[in-house]
Amino acid sequence: MTKSELIEKVVQTHGMLNMKVSEALVNTVFDSIEDALKTGDKVEIRGFGSFTIRERSGREARNPKSGEVVRIPAKKTPFFKTGKELKERVNC
């Protein structure tokens, strides 16, 4: 499902909301999650899962074509852990 499909689903499910309001709603949710992760907060949605940031340390790797050693810098990566209820719903 894409973001636009999600917005259409919200419009179909809740007839009182038009496309513009539904788009603003979905964007607000995604932006809020993004802002929380940027500040280092954990986002937990009960029954769905939690979003956190994992820090990956820098390392050295090799370019497979030339064999040259390449330095890969440290970085932060978003991580999603599914909740128990979501796992059970998917596996039923």
PDB file of N, CA and C in Angstrom:
ATOM      1  N   MET A   1       0.845  -1.173   0.000  1.00  0.00           N
ATOM      2  CA  MET A   1       0.000   0.000   0.000  1.00  0.00           C
ATOM      3  C   MET A   1       0.891   1.238   0.000  1.00  0.00           C
ATOM      4  N   THR A   2       0.585   2.160  -0.888  1.00  0.00           N
ATOM      5  CA  THR A   2       1.333   3.407  -0.952  1.00  0.00           C
ATOM      6  C   THR A   2       0.652   4.465  -0.086  1.00  0.00           C
ATOM      7  N   LYS A   3       1.327   5.584   0.088  1.00  0.00           N
ATOM      8  CA  LYS A   3       0.776   6.668   0.894  1.00  0.00           C
ATOM      9  C   LYS A   3      -0.536   7.179   0.290  1.00  0.00           C
ATOM     10  N   SER A   4      -0.594   7.323  -1.020  1.00  0.00           N
ATOM     11  CA  SER A   4      -1.823   7.806  -1.667  1.00  0.00           C
ATOM     12  C   SER A   4      -2.959   6.795  -1.521  1.00  0.00           C
ATOM     13  N   GLU A   5      -2.638   5.511  -1.558  1.00  0.00           N
ATOM     14  CA  GLU A   5      -3.663   4.483  -1.335  1.00  0.00           C
ATOM     15  C   GLU A   5      -4.178   4.527   0.096  1.00  0.00           C
ATOM     16  N   LEU A   6      -3.283   4.804   1.041  1.00  0.00           N
ATOM     17  CA  LEU A   6      -3.689   4.942   2.436  1.00  0.00           C
ATOM     18  C   LEU A   6      -4.632   6.125   2.605  1.00  0.00           C
ATOM     19  N   ILE A   7      -4.328   7.231   1.958  1.00  0.00           N
ATOM     20  CA  ILE A   7      -5.197   8.417   2.031  1.00  0.00           C
ATOM     21  C   ILE A   7      -6.571   8.102   1.450  1.00  0.00           C
ATOM     22  N   GLU A   8      -6.607   7.414   0.317  1.00  0.00           N
ATOM     23  CA  GLU A   8      -7.888   7.024  -0.285  1.00  0.00           C
ATOM     24  C   GLU A   8      -8.671   6.105   0.634  1.00  0.00           C
ATOM     25  N   LYS A   9      -7.991   5.206   1.314  1.00  0.00           N
ATOM     26  CA  LYS A   9      -8.652   4.281   2.253  1.00  0.00           C
ATOM     27  C   LYS A   9      -9.282   5.052   3.405  1.00  0.00           C
ATOM     28  N   VAL A  10      -8.597   6.076   3.902  1.00  0.00           N
ATOM     29  CA  VAL A  10      -9.141   6.907   4.978  1.00  0.00           C
ATOM     30  C   VAL A  10     -10.396   7.616   4.489  1.00  0.00           C
ATOM     31  N   VAL A  11     -10.372   8.132   3.266  1.00  0.00           N
ATOM     32  CA  VAL A  11     -11.545   8.808   2.695  1.00  0.00           C
ATOM     33  C   VAL A  11     -12.711   7.832   2.577  1.00  0.00           C
ATOM     34  N   GLN A  12     -12.457   6.623   2.098  1.00  0.00           N
ATOM     35  CA  GLN A  12     -13.509   5.615   1.926  1.00  0.00           C
ATOM     36  C   GLN A  12     -14.074   5.158   3.261  1.00  0.00           C
ATOM     37  N   THR A  13     -13.215   4.991   4.247  1.00  0.00           N
ATOM     38  CA  THR A  13     -13.637   4.480   5.546  1.00  0.00           C
ATOM     39  C   THR A  13     -14.422   5.524   6.337  1.00  0.00           C
ATOM     40  N   HIS A  14     -13.998   6.767   6.263  1.00  0.00           N
ATOM     41  CA  HIS A  14     -14.637   7.850   7.012  1.00  0.00           C
ATOM     42  C   HIS A  14     -15.204   8.854   6.017  1.00  0.00           C
ATOM     43  N   GLY A  15     -16.464   8.672   5.657  1.00  0.00           N
ATOM     44  CA  GLY A  15     -17.112   9.480   4.636  1.00  0.00           C
ATOM     45  C   GLY A  15     -17.159  10.967   4.942  1.00  0.00           C
ATOM     46  N   MET A  16     -17.013  11.328   6.210  1.00  0.00           N
ATOM     47  CA  MET A  16     -17.073  12.741   6.583  1.00  0.00           C
ATOM     48  C   MET A  16     -15.790  13.485   6.208  1.00  0.00           C
ATOM     49  N   LEU A  17     -14.707  12.764   5.949  1.00  0.00           N
ATOM     50  CA  LEU A  17     -13.433  13.392   5.620  1.00  0.00           C
ATOM     51  C   LEU A  17     -13.241  13.410   4.109  1.00  0.00           C
ATOM     52  N   ASN A  18     -12.856  14.568   3.586  1.00  0.00           N
ATOM     53  CA  ASN A  18     -12.555  14.634   2.158  1.00  0.00           C
ATOM     54  C   ASN A  18     -11.083  14.320   1.929  1.00  0.00           C
ATOM     55  N   MET A  19     -10.665  14.325   0.666  1.00  0.00           N
ATOM     56  CA  MET A  19      -9.297  13.943   0.302  1.00  0.00           C
ATOM     57  C   MET A  19      -8.266  14.889   0.925  1.00  0.00           C
ATOM     58  N   LYS A  20      -8.538  16.178   0.929  1.00  0.00           N
ATOM     59  CA  LYS A  20      -7.589  17.165   1.443  1.00  0.00           C
ATOM     60  C   LYS A  20      -7.365  16.985   2.950  1.00  0.00           C
ATOM     61  N   VAL A  21      -8.443  16.787   3.690  1.00  0.00           N
ATOM     62  CA  VAL A  21      -8.346  16.600   5.142  1.00  0.00           C
ATOM     63  C   VAL A  21      -7.645  15.279   5.462  1.00  0.00           C
ATOM     64  N   SER A  22      -7.977  14.231   4.712  1.00  0.00           N
ATOM     65  CA  SER A  22      -7.358  12.925   4.933  1.00  0.00           C
ATOM     66  C   SER A  22      -5.861  12.974   4.654  1.00  0.00           C
ATOM     67  N   GLU A  23      -5.474  13.690   3.602  1.00  0.00           N
ATOM     68  CA  GLU A  23      -4.057  13.827   3.287  1.00  0.00           C
ATOM     69  C   GLU A  23      -3.317  14.569   4.399  1.00  0.00           C
ATOM     70  N   ALA A  24      -3.935  15.626   4.921  1.00  0.00           N
ATOM     71  CA  ALA A  24      -3.332  16.379   6.025  1.00  0.00           C
ATOM     72  C   ALA A  24      -3.194  15.495   7.267  1.00  0.00           C
ATOM     73  N   LEU A  25      -4.191  14.662   7.522  1.00  0.00           N
ATOM     74  CA  LEU A  25      -4.175  13.757   8.671  1.00  0.00           C
ATOM     75  C   LEU A  25      -3.019  12.755   8.562  1.00  0.00           C
ATOM     76  N   VAL A  26      -2.906  12.106   7.418  1.00  0.00           N
ATOM     77  CA  VAL A  26      -1.849  11.111   7.212  1.00  0.00           C
ATOM     78  C   VAL A  26      -0.473  11.773   7.279  1.00  0.00           C
ATOM     79  N   ASN A  27      -0.335  12.944   6.648  1.00  0.00           N
ATOM     80  CA  ASN A  27       0.946  13.651   6.686  1.00  0.00           C
ATOM     81  C   ASN A  27       1.322  14.068   8.096  1.00  0.00           C
ATOM     82  N   THR A  28       0.348  14.468   8.895  1.00  0.00           N
ATOM     83  CA  THR A  28       0.606  14.860  10.280  1.00  0.00           C
ATOM     84  C   THR A  28       1.123  13.678  11.095  1.00  0.00           C
ATOM     85  N   VAL A  29       0.527  12.513  10.904  1.00  0.00           N
ATOM     86  CA  VAL A  29       0.972  11.314  11.626  1.00  0.00           C
ATOM     87  C   VAL A  29       2.410  10.979  11.239  1.00  0.00           C
ATOM     88  N   PHE A  30       2.689  10.933   9.934  1.00  0.00           N
ATOM     89  CA  PHE A  30       4.038  10.595   9.478  1.00  0.00           C
ATOM     90  C   PHE A  30       5.055  11.640   9.920  1.00  0.00           C
ATOM     91  N   ASP A  31       4.696  12.915   9.815  1.00  0.00           N
ATOM     92  CA  ASP A  31       5.609  13.984  10.230  1.00  0.00           C
ATOM     93  C   ASP A  31       5.895  13.923  11.725  1.00  0.00           C
ATOM     94  N   SER A  32       4.891  13.577  12.514  1.00  0.00           N
ATOM     95  CA  SER A  32       5.075  13.468  13.970  1.00  0.00           C
ATOM     96  C   SER A  32       6.030  12.333  14.320  1.00  0.00           C
ATOM     97  N   ILE A  33       5.894  11.219  13.637  1.00  0.00           N
ATOM     98  CA  ILE A  33       6.801  10.092  13.860  1.00  0.00           C
ATOM     99  C   ILE A  33       8.225  10.493  13.465  1.00  0.00           C
ATOM    100  N   GLU A  34       8.355  11.137  12.317  1.00  0.00           N
ATOM    101  CA  GLU A  34       9.666  11.579  11.842  1.00  0.00           C
ATOM    102  C   GLU A  34      10.317  12.565  12.807  1.00  0.00           C
ATOM    103  N   ASP A  35       9.551  13.540  13.292  1.00  0.00           N
ATOM    104  CA  ASP A  35      10.086  14.536  14.224  1.00  0.00           C
ATOM    105  C   ASP A  35      10.545  13.900  15.529  1.00  0.00           C
ATOM    106  N   ALA A  36       9.760  12.941  16.026  1.00  0.00           N
ATOM    107  CA  ALA A  36      10.133  12.263  17.267  1.00  0.00           C
ATOM    108  C   ALA A  36      11.431  11.478  17.090  1.00  0.00           C
ATOM    109  N   LEU A  37      11.565  10.793  15.964  1.00  0.00           N
ATOM    110  CA  LEU A  37      12.778  10.020  15.723  1.00  0.00           C
ATOM    111  C   LEU A  37      13.995  10.926  15.550  1.00  0.00           C
ATOM    112  N   LYS A  38      13.805  12.080  14.926  1.00  0.00           N
ATOM    113  CA  LYS A  38      14.914  13.026  14.751  1.00  0.00           C
ATOM    114  C   LYS A  38      15.464  13.502  16.087  1.00  0.00           C
ATOM    115  N   THR A  39      14.580  13.649  17.083  1.00  0.00           N
ATOM    116  CA  THR A  39      15.027  14.108  18.399  1.00  0.00           C
ATOM    117  C   THR A  39      15.482  12.960  19.295  1.00  0.00           C
ATOM    118  N   GLY A  40      15.429  11.726  18.780  1.00  0.00           N
ATOM    119  CA  GLY A  40      15.907  10.579  19.543  1.00  0.00           C
ATOM    120  C   GLY A  40      14.844   9.901  20.383  1.00  0.00           C
ATOM    121  N   ASP A  41      13.586  10.326  20.239  1.00  0.00           N
ATOM    122  CA  ASP A  41      12.505   9.704  21.006  1.00  0.00           C
ATOM    123  C   ASP A  41      12.076   8.386  20.369  1.00  0.00           C
ATOM    124  N   LYS A  42      11.471   7.548  21.175  1.00  0.00           N
ATOM    125  CA  LYS A  42      10.896   6.287  20.715  1.00  0.00           C
ATOM    126  C   LYS A  42       9.411   6.525  20.463  1.00  0.00           C
ATOM    127  N   VAL A  43       8.884   5.986  19.377  1.00  0.00           N
ATOM    128  CA  VAL A  43       7.459   6.108  19.067  1.00  0.00           C
ATOM    129  C   VAL A  43       6.842   4.725  19.203  1.00  0.00           C
ATOM    130  N   GLU A  44       5.890   4.610  20.125  1.00  0.00           N
ATOM    131  CA  GLU A  44       5.253   3.314  20.363  1.00  0.00           C
ATOM    132  C   GLU A  44       3.756   3.429  20.122  1.00  0.00           C
ATOM    133  N   ILE A  45       3.243   2.592  19.226  1.00  0.00           N
ATOM    134  CA  ILE A  45       1.819   2.542  18.935  1.00  0.00           C
ATOM    135  C   ILE A  45       1.339   1.172  19.409  1.00  0.00           C
ATOM    136  N   ARG A  46       0.621   1.158  20.506  1.00  0.00           N
ATOM    137  CA  ARG A  46       0.194  -0.102  21.133  1.00  0.00           C
ATOM    138  C   ARG A  46      -0.548  -0.988  20.141  1.00  0.00           C
ATOM    139  N   GLY A  47      -0.167  -2.255  20.106  1.00  0.00           N
ATOM    140  CA  GLY A  47      -0.804  -3.217  19.229  1.00  0.00           C
ATOM    141  C   GLY A  47      -0.272  -3.193  17.802  1.00  0.00           C
ATOM    142  N   PHE A  48       0.503  -2.186  17.459  1.00  0.00           N
ATOM    143  CA  PHE A  48       1.041  -2.068  16.102  1.00  0.00           C
ATOM    144  C   PHE A  48       2.548  -2.296  16.099  1.00  0.00           C
ATOM    145  N   GLY A  49       3.270  -1.496  16.889  1.00  0.00           N
ATOM    146  CA  GLY A  49       4.711  -1.653  16.953  1.00  0.00           C
ATOM    147  C   GLY A  49       5.385  -0.394  17.447  1.00  0.00           C
ATOM    148  N   SER A  50       6.705  -0.402  17.404  1.00  0.00           N
ATOM    149  CA  SER A  50       7.456   0.761  17.881  1.00  0.00           C
ATOM    150  C   SER A  50       8.576   1.107  16.909  1.00  0.00           C
ATOM    151  N   PHE A  51       8.818   2.408  16.789  1.00  0.00           N
ATOM    152  CA  PHE A  51       9.874   2.941  15.951  1.00  0.00           C
ATOM    153  C   PHE A  51      10.976   3.459  16.867  1.00  0.00           C
ATOM    154  N   THR A  52      12.207   3.105  16.563  1.00  0.00           N
ATOM    155  CA  THR A  52      13.355   3.608  17.311  1.00  0.00           C
ATOM    156  C   THR A  52      14.480   3.937  16.320  1.00  0.00           C
ATOM    157  N   ILE A  53      15.522   4.552  16.837  1.00  0.00           N
ATOM    158  CA  ILE A  53      16.707   4.830  16.036  1.00  0.00           C
ATOM    159  C   ILE A  53      17.831   3.926  16.533  1.00  0.00           C
ATOM    160  N   ARG A  54      18.490   3.270  15.605  1.00  0.00           N
ATOM    161  CA  ARG A  54      19.655   2.458  15.939  1.00  0.00           C
ATOM    162  C   ARG A  54      20.885   3.123  15.342  1.00  0.00           C
ATOM    163  N   GLU A  55      21.927   3.179  16.141  1.00  0.00           N
ATOM    164  CA  GLU A  55      23.160   3.787  15.663  1.00  0.00           C
ATOM    165  C   GLU A  55      24.099   2.692  15.180  1.00  0.00           C
ATOM    166  N   ARG A  56      24.550   2.854  13.948  1.00  0.00           N
ATOM    167  CA  ARG A  56      25.497   1.902  13.364  1.00  0.00           C
ATOM    168  C   ARG A  56      26.876   2.542  13.394  1.00  0.00           C
ATOM    169  N   SER A  57      27.830   1.819  13.912  1.00  0.00           N
ATOM    170  CA  SER A  57      29.187   2.366  14.019  1.00  0.00           C
ATOM    171  C   SER A  57      29.859   2.386  12.643  1.00  0.00           C
ATOM    172  N   GLY A  58      30.849   3.239  12.531  1.00  0.00           N
ATOM    173  CA  GLY A  58      31.620   3.305  11.301  1.00  0.00           C
ATOM    174  C   GLY A  58      32.459   2.052  11.148  1.00  0.00           C
ATOM    175  N   ARG A  59      32.812   1.757   9.909  1.00  0.00           N
ATOM    176  CA  ARG A  59      33.601   0.547   9.668  1.00  0.00           C
ATOM    177  C   ARG A  59      34.359   0.681   8.359  1.00  0.00           C
ATOM    178  N   GLU A  60      35.239  -0.259   8.152  1.00  0.00           N
ATOM    179  CA  GLU A  60      35.972  -0.316   6.897  1.00  0.00           C
ATOM    180  C   GLU A  60      35.435  -1.475   6.085  1.00  0.00           C
ATOM    181  N   ALA A  61      35.300  -1.263   4.781  1.00  0.00           N
ATOM    182  CA  ALA A  61      34.827  -2.312   3.875  1.00  0.00           C
ATOM    183  C   ALA A  61      35.717  -2.287   2.634  1.00  0.00           C
ATOM    184  N   ARG A  62      35.490  -3.224   1.758  1.00  0.00           N
ATOM    185  CA  ARG A  62      36.278  -3.281   0.520  1.00  0.00           C
ATOM    186  C   ARG A  62      35.363  -3.103  -0.685  1.00  0.00           C
ATOM    187  N   ASN A  63      35.855  -2.342  -1.637  1.00  0.00           N
ATOM    188  CA  ASN A  63      35.171  -2.206  -2.910  1.00  0.00           C
ATOM    189  C   ASN A  63      35.376  -3.523  -3.656  1.00  0.00           C
ATOM    190  N   PRO A  64      34.307  -4.259  -3.975  1.00  0.00           N
ATOM    191  CA  PRO A  64      34.490  -5.579  -4.595  1.00  0.00           C
ATOM    192  C   PRO A  64      35.133  -5.523  -5.982  1.00  0.00           C
ATOM    193  N   LYS A  65      34.980  -4.408  -6.656  1.00  0.00           N
ATOM    194  CA  LYS A  65      35.533  -4.293  -8.006  1.00  0.00           C
ATOM    195  C   LYS A  65      37.042  -4.044  -7.988  1.00  0.00           C
ATOM    196  N   SER A  66      37.466  -3.117  -7.124  1.00  0.00           N
ATOM    197  CA  SER A  66      38.885  -2.739  -7.117  1.00  0.00           C
ATOM    198  C   SER A  66      39.664  -3.332  -5.943  1.00  0.00           C
ATOM    199  N   GLY A  67      38.963  -3.777  -4.912  1.00  0.00           N
ATOM    200  CA  GLY A  67      39.637  -4.296  -3.725  1.00  0.00           C
ATOM    201  C   GLY A  67      40.123  -3.202  -2.797  1.00  0.00           C
ATOM    202  N   GLU A  68      39.840  -1.958  -3.150  1.00  0.00           N
ATOM    203  CA  GLU A  68      40.265  -0.814  -2.351  1.00  0.00           C
ATOM    204  C   GLU A  68      39.476  -0.748  -1.037  1.00  0.00           C
ATOM    205  N   VAL A  69      40.169  -0.387   0.047  1.00  0.00           N
ATOM    206  CA  VAL A  69      39.531  -0.240   1.349  1.00  0.00           C
ATOM    207  C   VAL A  69      38.741   1.077   1.349  1.00  0.00           C
ATOM    208  N   VAL A  70      37.479   0.992   1.774  1.00  0.00           N
ATOM    209  CA  VAL A  70      36.596   2.157   1.803  1.00  0.00           C
ATOM    210  C   VAL A  70      36.118   2.348   3.228  1.00  0.00           C
ATOM    211  N   ARG A  71      36.140   3.585   3.697  1.00  0.00           N
ATOM    212  CA  ARG A  71      35.657   3.907   5.045  1.00  0.00           C
ATOM    213  C   ARG A  71      34.169   4.225   4.978  1.00  0.00           C
ATOM    214  N   ILE A  72      33.360   3.505   5.747  1.00  0.00           N
ATOM    215  CA  ILE A  72      31.918   3.758   5.843  1.00  0.00           C
ATOM    216  C   ILE A  72      31.681   4.482   7.161  1.00  0.00           C
ATOM    217  N   PRO A  73      31.134   5.711   7.114  1.00  0.00           N
ATOM    218  CA  PRO A  73      30.952   6.488   8.347  1.00  0.00           C
ATOM    219  C   PRO A  73      29.816   5.948   9.217  1.00  0.00           C
ATOM    220  N   ALA A  74      29.834   6.310  10.486  1.00  0.00           N
ATOM    221  CA  ALA A  74      28.753   5.943  11.408  1.00  0.00           C
ATOM    222  C   ALA A  74      27.471   6.632  10.951  1.00  0.00           C
ATOM    223  N   LYS A  75      26.334   5.992  11.224  1.00  0.00           N
ATOM    224  CA  LYS A  75      25.060   6.596  10.840  1.00  0.00           C
ATOM    225  C   LYS A  75      23.947   6.101  11.743  1.00  0.00           C
ATOM    226  N   LYS A  76      22.843   6.835  11.716  1.00  0.00           N
ATOM    227  CA  LYS A  76      21.644   6.463  12.459  1.00  0.00           C
ATOM    228  C   LYS A  76      20.641   5.875  11.473  1.00  0.00           C
ATOM    229  N   THR A  77      19.987   4.783  11.886  1.00  0.00           N
ATOM    230  CA  THR A  77      19.045   4.097  11.020  1.00  0.00           C
ATOM    231  C   THR A  77      17.725   3.897  11.755  1.00  0.00           C
ATOM    232  N   PRO A  78      16.582   4.234  11.125  1.00  0.00           N
ATOM    233  CA  PRO A  78      15.297   3.957  11.759  1.00  0.00           C
ATOM    234  C   PRO A  78      15.054   2.450  11.818  1.00  0.00           C
ATOM    235  N   PHE A  79      14.430   2.002  12.894  1.00  0.00           N
ATOM    236  CA  PHE A  79      14.148   0.584  13.092  1.00  0.00           C
ATOM    237  C   PHE A  79      12.712   0.435  13.564  1.00  0.00           C
ATOM    238  N   PHE A  80      11.990  -0.545  13.007  1.00  0.00           N
ATOM    239  CA  PHE A  80      10.611  -0.812  13.404  1.00  0.00           C
ATOM    240  C   PHE A  80      10.518  -2.215  13.967  1.00  0.00           C
ATOM    241  N   LYS A  81       9.930  -2.331  15.143  1.00  0.00           N
ATOM    242  CA  LYS A  81       9.690  -3.634  15.762  1.00  0.00           C
ATOM    243  C   LYS A  81       8.190  -3.839  15.846  1.00  0.00           C
ATOM    244  N   THR A  82       7.701  -4.914  15.250  1.00  0.00           N
ATOM    245  CA  THR A  82       6.259  -5.159  15.247  1.00  0.00           C
ATOM    246  C   THR A  82       5.758  -5.509  16.638  1.00  0.00           C
ATOM    247  N   GLY A  83       4.530  -5.109  16.910  1.00  0.00           N
ATOM    248  CA  GLY A  83       3.889  -5.427  18.177  1.00  0.00           C
ATOM    249  C   GLY A  83       3.287  -6.817  18.151  1.00  0.00           C
ATOM    250  N   LYS A  84       2.987  -7.324  19.317  1.00  0.00           N
ATOM    251  CA  LYS A  84       2.455  -8.682  19.459  1.00  0.00           C
ATOM    252  C   LYS A  84       1.123  -8.842  18.723  1.00  0.00           C
ATOM    253  N   GLU A  85       0.222  -7.865  18.871  1.00  0.00           N
ATOM    254  CA  GLU A  85      -1.087  -7.964  18.225  1.00  0.00           C
ATOM    255  C   GLU A  85      -0.970  -7.981  16.704  1.00  0.00           C
ATOM    256  N   LEU A  86      -0.102  -7.161  16.144  1.00  0.00           N
ATOM    257  CA  LEU A  86       0.081  -7.121  14.695  1.00  0.00           C
ATOM    258  C   LEU A  86       0.639  -8.451  14.201  1.00  0.00           C
ATOM    259  N   LYS A  87       1.595  -9.018  14.914  1.00  0.00           N
ATOM    260  CA  LYS A  87       2.145 -10.317  14.543  1.00  0.00           C
ATOM    261  C   LYS A  87       1.049 -11.381  14.526  1.00  0.00           C
ATOM    262  N   GLU A  88       0.200 -11.367  15.554  1.00  0.00           N
ATOM    263  CA  GLU A  88      -0.873 -12.356  15.635  1.00  0.00           C
ATOM    264  C   GLU A  88      -1.898 -12.179  14.519  1.00  0.00           C
ATOM    265  N   ARG A  89      -2.225 -10.936  14.168  1.00  0.00           N
ATOM    266  CA  ARG A  89      -3.191 -10.689  13.092  1.00  0.00           C
ATOM    267  C   ARG A  89      -2.651 -11.132  11.733  1.00  0.00           C
ATOM    268  N   VAL A  90      -1.372 -10.918  11.506  1.00  0.00           N
ATOM    269  CA  VAL A  90      -0.782 -11.289  10.230  1.00  0.00           C
ATOM    270  C   VAL A  90      -0.649 -12.809  10.110  1.00  0.00           C
ATOM    271  N   ASN A  91      -0.385 -13.479  11.207  1.00  0.00           N
ATOM    272  CA  ASN A  91      -0.139 -14.921  11.193  1.00  0.00           C
ATOM    273  C   ASN A  91      -1.355 -15.769  11.502  1.00  0.00           C
ATOM    274  N   CYS A  92      -2.555 -15.204  11.472  1.00  0.00           N
ATOM    275  CA  CYS A  92      -3.740 -16.017  11.824  1.00  0.00           C
ATOM    276  C   CYS A  92      -4.226 -16.888  10.716  1.00  0.00           C
TER     277      CYS A  92
END
